[in-house]
PDB file of C-alpha atoms in Angstrom:
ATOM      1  CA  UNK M   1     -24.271-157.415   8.133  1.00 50.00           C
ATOM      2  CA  UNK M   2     -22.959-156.129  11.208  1.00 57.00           C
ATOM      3  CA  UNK M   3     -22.502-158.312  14.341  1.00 70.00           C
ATOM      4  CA  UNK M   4     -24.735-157.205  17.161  1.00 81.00           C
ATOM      5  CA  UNK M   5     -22.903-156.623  20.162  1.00 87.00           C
ATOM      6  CA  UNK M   6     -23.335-159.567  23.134  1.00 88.00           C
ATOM      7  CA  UNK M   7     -23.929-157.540  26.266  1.00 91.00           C
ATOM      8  CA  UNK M   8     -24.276-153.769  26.508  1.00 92.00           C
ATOM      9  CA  UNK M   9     -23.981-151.512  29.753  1.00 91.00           C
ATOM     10  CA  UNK M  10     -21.396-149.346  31.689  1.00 92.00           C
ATOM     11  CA  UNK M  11     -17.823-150.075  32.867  1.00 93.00           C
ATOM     12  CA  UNK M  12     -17.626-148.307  36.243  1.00 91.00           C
ATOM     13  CA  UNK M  13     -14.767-147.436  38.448  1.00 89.00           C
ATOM     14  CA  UNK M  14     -15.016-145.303  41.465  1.00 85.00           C
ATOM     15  CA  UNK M  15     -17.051-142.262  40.498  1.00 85.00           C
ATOM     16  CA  UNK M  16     -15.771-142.891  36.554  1.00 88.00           C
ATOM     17  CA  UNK M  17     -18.711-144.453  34.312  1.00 89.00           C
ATOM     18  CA  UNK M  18     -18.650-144.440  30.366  1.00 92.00           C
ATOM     19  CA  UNK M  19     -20.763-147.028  28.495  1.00 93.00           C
ATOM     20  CA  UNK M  20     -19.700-150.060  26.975  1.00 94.00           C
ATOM     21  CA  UNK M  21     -20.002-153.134  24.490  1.00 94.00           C
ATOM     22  CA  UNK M  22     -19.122-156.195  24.881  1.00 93.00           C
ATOM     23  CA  UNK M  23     -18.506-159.119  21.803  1.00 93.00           C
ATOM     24  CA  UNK M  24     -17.127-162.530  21.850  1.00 91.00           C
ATOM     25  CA  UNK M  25     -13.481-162.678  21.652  1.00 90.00           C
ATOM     26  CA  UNK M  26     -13.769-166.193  19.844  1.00 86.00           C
ATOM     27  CA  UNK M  27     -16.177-167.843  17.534  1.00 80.00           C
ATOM     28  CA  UNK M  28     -17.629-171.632  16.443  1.00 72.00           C
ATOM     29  CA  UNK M  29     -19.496-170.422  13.393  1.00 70.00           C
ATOM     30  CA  UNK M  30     -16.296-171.468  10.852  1.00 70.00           C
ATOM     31  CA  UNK M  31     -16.592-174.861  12.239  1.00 76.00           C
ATOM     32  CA  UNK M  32     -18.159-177.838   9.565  1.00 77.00           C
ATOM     33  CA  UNK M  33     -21.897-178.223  11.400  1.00 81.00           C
ATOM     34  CA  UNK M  34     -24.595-181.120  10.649  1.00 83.00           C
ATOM     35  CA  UNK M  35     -28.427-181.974  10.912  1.00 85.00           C
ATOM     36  CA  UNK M  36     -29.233-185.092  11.792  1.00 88.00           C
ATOM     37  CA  UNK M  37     -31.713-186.487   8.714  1.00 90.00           C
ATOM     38  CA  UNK M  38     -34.029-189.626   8.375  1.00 88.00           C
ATOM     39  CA  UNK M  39     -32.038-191.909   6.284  1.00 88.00           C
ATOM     40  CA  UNK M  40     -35.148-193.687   4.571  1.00 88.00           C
ATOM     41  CA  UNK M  41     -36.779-190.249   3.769  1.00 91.00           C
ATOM     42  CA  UNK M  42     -33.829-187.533   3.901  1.00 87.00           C
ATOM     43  CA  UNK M  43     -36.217-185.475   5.638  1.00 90.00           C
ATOM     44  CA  UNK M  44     -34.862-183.472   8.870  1.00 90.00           C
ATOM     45  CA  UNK M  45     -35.550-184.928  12.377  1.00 90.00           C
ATOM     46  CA  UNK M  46     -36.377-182.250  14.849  1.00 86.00           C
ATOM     47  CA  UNK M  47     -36.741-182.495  18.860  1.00 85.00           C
ATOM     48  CA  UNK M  48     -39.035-181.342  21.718  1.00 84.00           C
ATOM     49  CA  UNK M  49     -39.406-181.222  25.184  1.00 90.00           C
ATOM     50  CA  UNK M  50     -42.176-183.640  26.632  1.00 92.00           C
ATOM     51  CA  UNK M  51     -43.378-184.772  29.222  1.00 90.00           C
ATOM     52  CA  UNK M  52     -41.955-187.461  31.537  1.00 88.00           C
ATOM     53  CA  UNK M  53     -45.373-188.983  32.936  1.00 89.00           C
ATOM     54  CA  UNK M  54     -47.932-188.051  30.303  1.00 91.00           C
ATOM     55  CA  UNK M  55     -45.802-188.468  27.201  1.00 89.00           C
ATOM     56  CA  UNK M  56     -47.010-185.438  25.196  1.00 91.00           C
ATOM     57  CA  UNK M  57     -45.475-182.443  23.765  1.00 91.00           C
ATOM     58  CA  UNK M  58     -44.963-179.445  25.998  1.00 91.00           C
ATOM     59  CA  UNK M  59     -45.521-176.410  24.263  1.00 89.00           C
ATOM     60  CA  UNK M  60     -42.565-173.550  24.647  1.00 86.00           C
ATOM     61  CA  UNK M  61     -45.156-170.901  26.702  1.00 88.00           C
ATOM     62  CA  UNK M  62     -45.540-173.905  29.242  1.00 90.00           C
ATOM     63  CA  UNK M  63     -41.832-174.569  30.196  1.00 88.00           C
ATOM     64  CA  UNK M  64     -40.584-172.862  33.471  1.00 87.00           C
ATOM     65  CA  UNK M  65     -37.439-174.339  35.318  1.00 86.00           C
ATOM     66  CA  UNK M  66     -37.437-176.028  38.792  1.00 86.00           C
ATOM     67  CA  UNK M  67     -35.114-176.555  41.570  1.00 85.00           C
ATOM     68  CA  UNK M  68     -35.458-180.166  42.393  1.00 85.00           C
ATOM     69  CA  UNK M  69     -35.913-180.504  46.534  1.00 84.00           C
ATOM     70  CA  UNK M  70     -37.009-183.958  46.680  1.00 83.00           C
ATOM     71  CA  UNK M  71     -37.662-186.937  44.436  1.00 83.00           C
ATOM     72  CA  UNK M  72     -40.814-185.431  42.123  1.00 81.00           C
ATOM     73  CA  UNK M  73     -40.981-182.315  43.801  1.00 87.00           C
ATOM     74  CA  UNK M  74     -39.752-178.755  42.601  1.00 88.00           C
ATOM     75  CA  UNK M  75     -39.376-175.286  43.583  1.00 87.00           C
ATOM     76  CA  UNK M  76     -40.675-173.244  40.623  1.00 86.00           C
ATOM     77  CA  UNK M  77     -38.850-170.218  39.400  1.00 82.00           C
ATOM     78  CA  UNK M  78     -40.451-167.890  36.789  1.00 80.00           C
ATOM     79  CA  UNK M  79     -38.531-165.632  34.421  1.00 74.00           C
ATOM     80  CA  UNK M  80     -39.273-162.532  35.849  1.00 74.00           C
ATOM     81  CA  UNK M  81     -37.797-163.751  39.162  1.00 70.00           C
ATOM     82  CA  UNK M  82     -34.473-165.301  37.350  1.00 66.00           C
ATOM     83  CA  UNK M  83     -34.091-162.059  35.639  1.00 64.00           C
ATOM     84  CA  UNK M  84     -34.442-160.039  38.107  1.00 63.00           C
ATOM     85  CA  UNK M  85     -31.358-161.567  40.225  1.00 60.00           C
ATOM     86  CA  UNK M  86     -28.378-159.298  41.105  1.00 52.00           C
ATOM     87  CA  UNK M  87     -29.944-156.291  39.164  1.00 54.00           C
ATOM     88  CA  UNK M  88     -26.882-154.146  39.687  1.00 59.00           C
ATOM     89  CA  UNK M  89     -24.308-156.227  37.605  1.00 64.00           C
ATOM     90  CA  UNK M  90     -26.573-157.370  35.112  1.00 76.00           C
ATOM     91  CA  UNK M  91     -26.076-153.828  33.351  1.00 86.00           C
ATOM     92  CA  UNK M  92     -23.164-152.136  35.118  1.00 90.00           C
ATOM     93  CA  UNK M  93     -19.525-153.645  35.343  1.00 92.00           C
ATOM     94  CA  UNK M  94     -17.990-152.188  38.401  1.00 92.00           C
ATOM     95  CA  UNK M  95     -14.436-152.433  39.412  1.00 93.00           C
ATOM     96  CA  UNK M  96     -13.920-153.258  42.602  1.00 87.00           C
ATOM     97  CA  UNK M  97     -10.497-154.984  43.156  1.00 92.00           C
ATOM     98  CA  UNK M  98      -7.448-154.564  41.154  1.00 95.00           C
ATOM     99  CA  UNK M  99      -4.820-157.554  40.941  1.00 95.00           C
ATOM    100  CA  UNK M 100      -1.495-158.218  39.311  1.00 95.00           C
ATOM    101  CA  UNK M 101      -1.980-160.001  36.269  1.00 93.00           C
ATOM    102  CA  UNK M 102       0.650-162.394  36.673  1.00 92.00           C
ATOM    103  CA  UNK M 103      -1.197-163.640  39.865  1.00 93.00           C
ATOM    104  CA  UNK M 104      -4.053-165.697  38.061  1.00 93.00           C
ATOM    105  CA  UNK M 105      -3.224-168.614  36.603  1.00 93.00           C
ATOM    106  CA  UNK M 106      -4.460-169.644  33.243  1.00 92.00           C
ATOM    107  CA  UNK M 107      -6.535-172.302  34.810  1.00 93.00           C
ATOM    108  CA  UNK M 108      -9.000-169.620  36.405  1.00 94.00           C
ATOM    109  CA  UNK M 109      -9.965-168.450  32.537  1.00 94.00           C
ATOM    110  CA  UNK M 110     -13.042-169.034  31.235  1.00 93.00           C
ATOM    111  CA  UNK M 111     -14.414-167.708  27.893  1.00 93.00           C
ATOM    112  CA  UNK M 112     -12.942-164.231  26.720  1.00 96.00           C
ATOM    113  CA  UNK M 113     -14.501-161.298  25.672  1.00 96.00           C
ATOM    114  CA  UNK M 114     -13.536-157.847  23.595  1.00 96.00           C
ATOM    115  CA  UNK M 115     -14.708-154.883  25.713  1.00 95.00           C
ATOM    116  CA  UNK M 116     -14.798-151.642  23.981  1.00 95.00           C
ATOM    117  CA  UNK M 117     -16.482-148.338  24.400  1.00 94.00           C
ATOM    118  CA  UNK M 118     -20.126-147.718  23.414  1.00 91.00           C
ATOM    119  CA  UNK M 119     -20.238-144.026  22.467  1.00 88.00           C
ATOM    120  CA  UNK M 120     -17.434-141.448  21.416  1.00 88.00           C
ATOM    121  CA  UNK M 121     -17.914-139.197  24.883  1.00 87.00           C
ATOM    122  CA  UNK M 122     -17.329-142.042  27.228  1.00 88.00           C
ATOM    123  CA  UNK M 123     -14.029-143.226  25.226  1.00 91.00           C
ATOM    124  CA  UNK M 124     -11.411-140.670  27.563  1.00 91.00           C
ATOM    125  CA  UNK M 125     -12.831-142.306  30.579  1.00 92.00           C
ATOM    126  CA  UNK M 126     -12.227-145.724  29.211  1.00 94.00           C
ATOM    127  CA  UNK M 127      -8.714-144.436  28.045  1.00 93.00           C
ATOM    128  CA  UNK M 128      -8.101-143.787  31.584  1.00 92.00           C
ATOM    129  CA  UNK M 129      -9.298-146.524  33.470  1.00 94.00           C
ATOM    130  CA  UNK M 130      -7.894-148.518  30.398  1.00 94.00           C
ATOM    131  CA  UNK M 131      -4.578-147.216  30.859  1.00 94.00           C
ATOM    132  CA  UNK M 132      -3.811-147.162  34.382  1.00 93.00           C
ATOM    133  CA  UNK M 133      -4.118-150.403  34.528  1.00 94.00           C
ATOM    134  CA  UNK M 134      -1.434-150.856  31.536  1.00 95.00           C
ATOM    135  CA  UNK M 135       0.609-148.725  33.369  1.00 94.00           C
ATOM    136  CA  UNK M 136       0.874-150.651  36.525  1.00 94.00           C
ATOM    137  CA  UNK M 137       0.921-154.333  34.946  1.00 94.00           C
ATOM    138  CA  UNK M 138      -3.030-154.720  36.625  1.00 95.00           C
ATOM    139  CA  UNK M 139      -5.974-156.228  35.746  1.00 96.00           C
ATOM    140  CA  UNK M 140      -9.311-155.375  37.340  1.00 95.00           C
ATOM    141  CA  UNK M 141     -11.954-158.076  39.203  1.00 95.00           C
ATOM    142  CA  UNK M 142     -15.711-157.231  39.009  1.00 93.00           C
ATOM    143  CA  UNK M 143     -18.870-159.402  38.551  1.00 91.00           C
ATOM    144  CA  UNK M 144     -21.532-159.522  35.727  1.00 90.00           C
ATOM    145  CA  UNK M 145     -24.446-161.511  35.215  1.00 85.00           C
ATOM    146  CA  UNK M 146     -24.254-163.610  32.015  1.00 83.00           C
ATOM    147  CA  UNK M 147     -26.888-165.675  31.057  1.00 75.00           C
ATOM    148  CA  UNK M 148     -28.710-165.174  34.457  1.00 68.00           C
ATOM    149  CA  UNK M 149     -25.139-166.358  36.213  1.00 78.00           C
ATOM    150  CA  UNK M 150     -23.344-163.775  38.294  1.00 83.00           C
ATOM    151  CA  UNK M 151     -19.801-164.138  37.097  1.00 88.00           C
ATOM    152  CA  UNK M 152     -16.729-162.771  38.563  1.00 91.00           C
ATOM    153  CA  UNK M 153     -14.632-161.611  35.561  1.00 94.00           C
ATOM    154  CA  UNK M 154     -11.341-160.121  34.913  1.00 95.00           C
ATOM    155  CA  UNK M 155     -10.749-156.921  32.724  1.00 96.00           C
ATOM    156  CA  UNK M 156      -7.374-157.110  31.215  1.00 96.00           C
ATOM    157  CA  UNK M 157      -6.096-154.314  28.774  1.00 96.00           C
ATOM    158  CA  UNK M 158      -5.805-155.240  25.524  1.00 95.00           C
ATOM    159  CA  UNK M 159      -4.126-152.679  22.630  1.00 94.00           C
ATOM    160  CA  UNK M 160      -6.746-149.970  22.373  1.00 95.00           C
ATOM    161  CA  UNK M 161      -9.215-152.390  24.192  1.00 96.00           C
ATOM    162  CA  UNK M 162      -9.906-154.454  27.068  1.00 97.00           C
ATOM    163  CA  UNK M 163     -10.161-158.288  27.286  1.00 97.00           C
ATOM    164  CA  UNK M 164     -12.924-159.531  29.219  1.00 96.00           C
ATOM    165  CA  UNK M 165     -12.600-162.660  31.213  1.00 96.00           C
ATOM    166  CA  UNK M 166     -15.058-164.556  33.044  1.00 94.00           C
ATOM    167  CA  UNK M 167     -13.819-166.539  35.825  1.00 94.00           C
ATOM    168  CA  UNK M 168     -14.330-169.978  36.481  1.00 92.00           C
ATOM    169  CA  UNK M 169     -15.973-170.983  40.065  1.00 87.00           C
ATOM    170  CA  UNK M 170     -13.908-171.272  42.801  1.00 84.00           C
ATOM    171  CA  UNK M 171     -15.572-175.641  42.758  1.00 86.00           C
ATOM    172  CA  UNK M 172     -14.659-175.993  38.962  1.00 89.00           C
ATOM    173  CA  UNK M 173     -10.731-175.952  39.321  1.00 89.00           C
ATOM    174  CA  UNK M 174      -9.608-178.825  40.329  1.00 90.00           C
ATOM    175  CA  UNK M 175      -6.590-179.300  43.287  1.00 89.00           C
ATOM    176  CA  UNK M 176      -3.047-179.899  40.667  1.00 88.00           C
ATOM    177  CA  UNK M 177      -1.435-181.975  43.303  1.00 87.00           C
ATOM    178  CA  UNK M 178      -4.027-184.645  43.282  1.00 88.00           C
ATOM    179  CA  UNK M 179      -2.933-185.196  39.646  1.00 87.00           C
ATOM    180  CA  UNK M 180       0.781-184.172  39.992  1.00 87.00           C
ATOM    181  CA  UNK M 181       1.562-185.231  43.755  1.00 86.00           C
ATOM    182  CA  UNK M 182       2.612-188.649  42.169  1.00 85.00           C
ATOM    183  CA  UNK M 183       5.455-187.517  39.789  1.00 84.00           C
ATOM    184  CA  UNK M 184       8.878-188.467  41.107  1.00 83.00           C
ATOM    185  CA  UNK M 185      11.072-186.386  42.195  1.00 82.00           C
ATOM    186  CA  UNK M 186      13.879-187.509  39.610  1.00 80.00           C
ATOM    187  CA  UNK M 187      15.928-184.723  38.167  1.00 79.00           C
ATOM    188  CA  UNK M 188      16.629-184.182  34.250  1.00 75.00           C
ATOM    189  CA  UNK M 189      20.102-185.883  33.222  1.00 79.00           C
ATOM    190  CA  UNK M 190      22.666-183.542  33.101  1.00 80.00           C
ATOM    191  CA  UNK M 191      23.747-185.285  29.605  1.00 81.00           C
ATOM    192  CA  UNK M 192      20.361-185.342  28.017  1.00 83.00           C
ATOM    193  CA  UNK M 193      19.190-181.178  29.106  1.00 84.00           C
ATOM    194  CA  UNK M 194      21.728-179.820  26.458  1.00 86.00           C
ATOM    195  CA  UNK M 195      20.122-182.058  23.453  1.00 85.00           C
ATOM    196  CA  UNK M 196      16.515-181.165  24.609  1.00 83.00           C
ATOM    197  CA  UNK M 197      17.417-177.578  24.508  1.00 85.00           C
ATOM    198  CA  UNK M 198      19.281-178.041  21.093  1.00 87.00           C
ATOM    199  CA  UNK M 199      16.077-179.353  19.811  1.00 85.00           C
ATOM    200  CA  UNK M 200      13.868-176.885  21.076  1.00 83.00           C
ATOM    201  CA  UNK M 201      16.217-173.947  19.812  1.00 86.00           C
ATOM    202  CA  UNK M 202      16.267-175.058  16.494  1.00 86.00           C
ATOM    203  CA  UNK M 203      12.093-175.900  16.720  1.00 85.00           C
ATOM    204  CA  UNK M 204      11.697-171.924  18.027  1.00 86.00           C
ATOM    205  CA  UNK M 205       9.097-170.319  15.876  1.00 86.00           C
ATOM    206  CA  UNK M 206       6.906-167.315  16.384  1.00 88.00           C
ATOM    207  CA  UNK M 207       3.498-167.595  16.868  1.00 82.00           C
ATOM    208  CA  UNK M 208       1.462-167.881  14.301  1.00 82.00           C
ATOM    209  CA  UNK M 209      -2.587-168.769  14.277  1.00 78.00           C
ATOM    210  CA  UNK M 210      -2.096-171.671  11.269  1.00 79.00           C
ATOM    211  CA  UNK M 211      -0.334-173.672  14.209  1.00 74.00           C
ATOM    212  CA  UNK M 212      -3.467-174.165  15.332  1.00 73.00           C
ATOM    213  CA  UNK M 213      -5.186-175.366  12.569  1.00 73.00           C
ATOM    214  CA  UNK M 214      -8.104-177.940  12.322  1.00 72.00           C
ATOM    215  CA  UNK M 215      -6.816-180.539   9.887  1.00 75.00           C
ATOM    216  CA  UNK M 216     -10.141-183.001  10.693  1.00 75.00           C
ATOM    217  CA  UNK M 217     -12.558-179.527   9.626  1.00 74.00           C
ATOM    218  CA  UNK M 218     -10.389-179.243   6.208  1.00 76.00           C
ATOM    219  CA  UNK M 219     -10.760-182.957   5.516  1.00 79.00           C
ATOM    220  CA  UNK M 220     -14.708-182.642   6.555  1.00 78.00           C
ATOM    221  CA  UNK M 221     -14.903-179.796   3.780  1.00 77.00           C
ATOM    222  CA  UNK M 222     -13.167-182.031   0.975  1.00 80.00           C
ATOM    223  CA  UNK M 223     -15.051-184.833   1.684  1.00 80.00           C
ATOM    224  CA  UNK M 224     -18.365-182.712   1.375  1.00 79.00           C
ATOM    225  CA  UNK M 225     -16.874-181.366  -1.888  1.00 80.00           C
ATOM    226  CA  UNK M 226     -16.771-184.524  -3.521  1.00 82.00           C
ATOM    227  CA  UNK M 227     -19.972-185.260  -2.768  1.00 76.00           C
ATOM    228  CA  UNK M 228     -21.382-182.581  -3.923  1.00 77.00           C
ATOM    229  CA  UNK M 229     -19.126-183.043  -7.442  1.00 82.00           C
ATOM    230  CA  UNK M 230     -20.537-186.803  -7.473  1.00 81.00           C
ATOM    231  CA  UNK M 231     -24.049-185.975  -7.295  1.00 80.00           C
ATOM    232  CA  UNK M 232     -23.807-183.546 -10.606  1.00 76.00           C
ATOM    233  CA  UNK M 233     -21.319-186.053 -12.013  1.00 66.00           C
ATOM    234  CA  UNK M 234     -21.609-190.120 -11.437  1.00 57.00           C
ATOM    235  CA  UNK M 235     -18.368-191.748 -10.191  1.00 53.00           C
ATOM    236  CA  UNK M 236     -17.330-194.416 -12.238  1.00 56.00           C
ATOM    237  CA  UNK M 237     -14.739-195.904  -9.344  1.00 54.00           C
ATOM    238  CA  UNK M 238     -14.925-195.714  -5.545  1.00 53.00           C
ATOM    239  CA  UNK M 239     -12.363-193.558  -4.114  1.00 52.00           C
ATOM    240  CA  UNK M 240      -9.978-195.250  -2.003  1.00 55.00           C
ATOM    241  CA  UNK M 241      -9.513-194.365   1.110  1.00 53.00           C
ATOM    242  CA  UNK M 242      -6.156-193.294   1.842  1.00 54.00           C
ATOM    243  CA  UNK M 243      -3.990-195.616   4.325  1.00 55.00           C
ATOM    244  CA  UNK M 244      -3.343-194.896   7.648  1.00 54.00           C
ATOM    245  CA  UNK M 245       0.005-193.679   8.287  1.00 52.00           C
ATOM    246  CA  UNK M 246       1.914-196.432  10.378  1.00 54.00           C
ATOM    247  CA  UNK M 247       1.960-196.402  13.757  1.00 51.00           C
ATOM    248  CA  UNK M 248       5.615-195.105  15.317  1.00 53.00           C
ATOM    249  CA  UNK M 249       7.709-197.799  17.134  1.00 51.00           C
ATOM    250  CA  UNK M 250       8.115-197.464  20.521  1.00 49.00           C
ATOM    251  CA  UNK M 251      11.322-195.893  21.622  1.00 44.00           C
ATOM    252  CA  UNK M 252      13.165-197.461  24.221  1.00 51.00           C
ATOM    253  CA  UNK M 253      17.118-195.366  24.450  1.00 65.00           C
ATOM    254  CA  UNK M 254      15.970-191.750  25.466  1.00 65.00           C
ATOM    255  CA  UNK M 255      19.227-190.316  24.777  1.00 68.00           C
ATOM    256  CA  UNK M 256      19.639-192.392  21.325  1.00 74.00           C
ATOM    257  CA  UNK M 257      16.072-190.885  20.407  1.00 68.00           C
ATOM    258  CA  UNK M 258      17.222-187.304  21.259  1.00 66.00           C
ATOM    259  CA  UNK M 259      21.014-187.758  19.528  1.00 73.00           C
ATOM    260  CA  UNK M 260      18.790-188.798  16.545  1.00 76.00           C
ATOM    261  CA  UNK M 261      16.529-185.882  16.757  1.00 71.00           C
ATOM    262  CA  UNK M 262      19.567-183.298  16.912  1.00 71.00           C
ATOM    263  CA  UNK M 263      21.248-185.243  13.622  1.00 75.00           C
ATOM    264  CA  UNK M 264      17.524-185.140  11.854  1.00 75.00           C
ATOM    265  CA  UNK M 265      16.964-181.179  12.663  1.00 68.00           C
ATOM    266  CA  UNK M 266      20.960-180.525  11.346  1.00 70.00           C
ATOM    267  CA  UNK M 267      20.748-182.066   8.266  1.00 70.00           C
ATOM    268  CA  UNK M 268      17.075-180.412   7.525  1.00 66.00           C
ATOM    269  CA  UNK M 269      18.464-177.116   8.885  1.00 63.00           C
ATOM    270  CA  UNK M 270      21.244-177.257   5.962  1.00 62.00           C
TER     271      UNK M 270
END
């Protein structure tokens, strides 16, 4: 079945328009997911919204949200109204700045998105606008409303495509010297740098996705497995669980640790 797209509309830039879709860049669905059951009757336990004072269910055509003012008291906002915020980027994604890329830090990216054209006559105008960009090592800054939040995102080119980005708030990322104005200012030994860089030139690989594994999902699914295999077929012993692997020692000689390291990689790399 195909995957409907997550947000459709036009990417805009100057008096250049073509229509676009946009789809999530990454995805949960692979992940190992559970329902929380009654244990007495294995039945499924469900929730619901009720309410705080009277204590009875709400029904879904009677929730609306508020903007708390005061203790008890709310400012009531209706869909219509949320919906109807910042019209203009809710369906059209216009360029307005352009930026090097190399300017934004990682720490500004949010949640990334594939951007792609929506019809075969807009796809020279995304070329272009796709390309230019490419050409001069720039990304583009626009806004978009996503989930009834006016996000200012980043449009990076990608390949044939363009990477989305939504920006994180200006009040989500956090000041780095609060957390690194405490380091010393004590330089590397000049004796230690060349076995740290002998280690990590014989540790070089390419990138590759399995490095990135999940080994707790993979252990989730064989656990579930066996389950499933003792419920057609009775165990006749409890499976042991397999021993923790010992904890390492602390180690206390930072260049006998690294000499150690160099020896270890030599004699595997032979």
């Amino acid at each position: 079945m195909a995957v409907r797209p997550y947000w459709k509309g036009y990417l805009k830039l100057s008096l250049v328009t073509c229509p676009v879709q946009m789809m999530p860049a990454t995805s949960e669905n692979e992940k190992v997911r559970f329902h929380t059951l009654n244990r007495e009757t294995q039945n499924r336990v469900v929730s619901y919204y009720v309410d705080s004072v009277t204590g009875k269910e709400v029904r879904q055509e009677d929730e609306v949200k508020g903007y708390q003012r005061g203790e008890d008291e709310y400012i009531i906002l209706e869909d219509d109204e949320l919906e109807n915020v910042a019209l203009d980027s809710s369906k059209t994604i216009d360029i307005s700045t352009f930026t090097p890329r190399d300017t934004i830090e990682w720490v500004w990216l949010d949640t990334p998105y594939y951007l792609s054209p929506n019809d075969p006559v807009g796809q020279e105008a995304f070329s272009v606008i796709r390309d230019a960009m490419e050409s001069q090592d720039m990304v583009g800054i626009s806004r978009l409303v996503i989930t009834r939040r006016e996000r200012a995102v980043m449009l990076e080119p990608r390949g044939k495509g363009i990477v989305l980005w939504t920006l994180r708030y200006g009040d989500e990322v956090r000041d780095e010297e609060t957390y690194f104005g405490g380091i010393g200012d004590e330089t590397a030994d000049s004796d230690m740098m060349p076995l740290i860089q002998q280690l990590i030139k014989k540790q070089t690989q390419h990138w590759n996705p399995k490095m990135v594994v999940d080994p707790v999902q993979d252990r989730l699914l064989d656990i579930i497995a066996a389950k499933k295999k003792a419920l057609k077929k009775p165990s006749k012993a409890k499976a042991k669980t397999p021993a923790s692997a010992p904890a390492p020692s602390n180690v206390i000689n930072i260049m006998d640790a690294l000499k150690k390291s160099v020896a270890a990689e030599t004699r595997t790399s032979k």
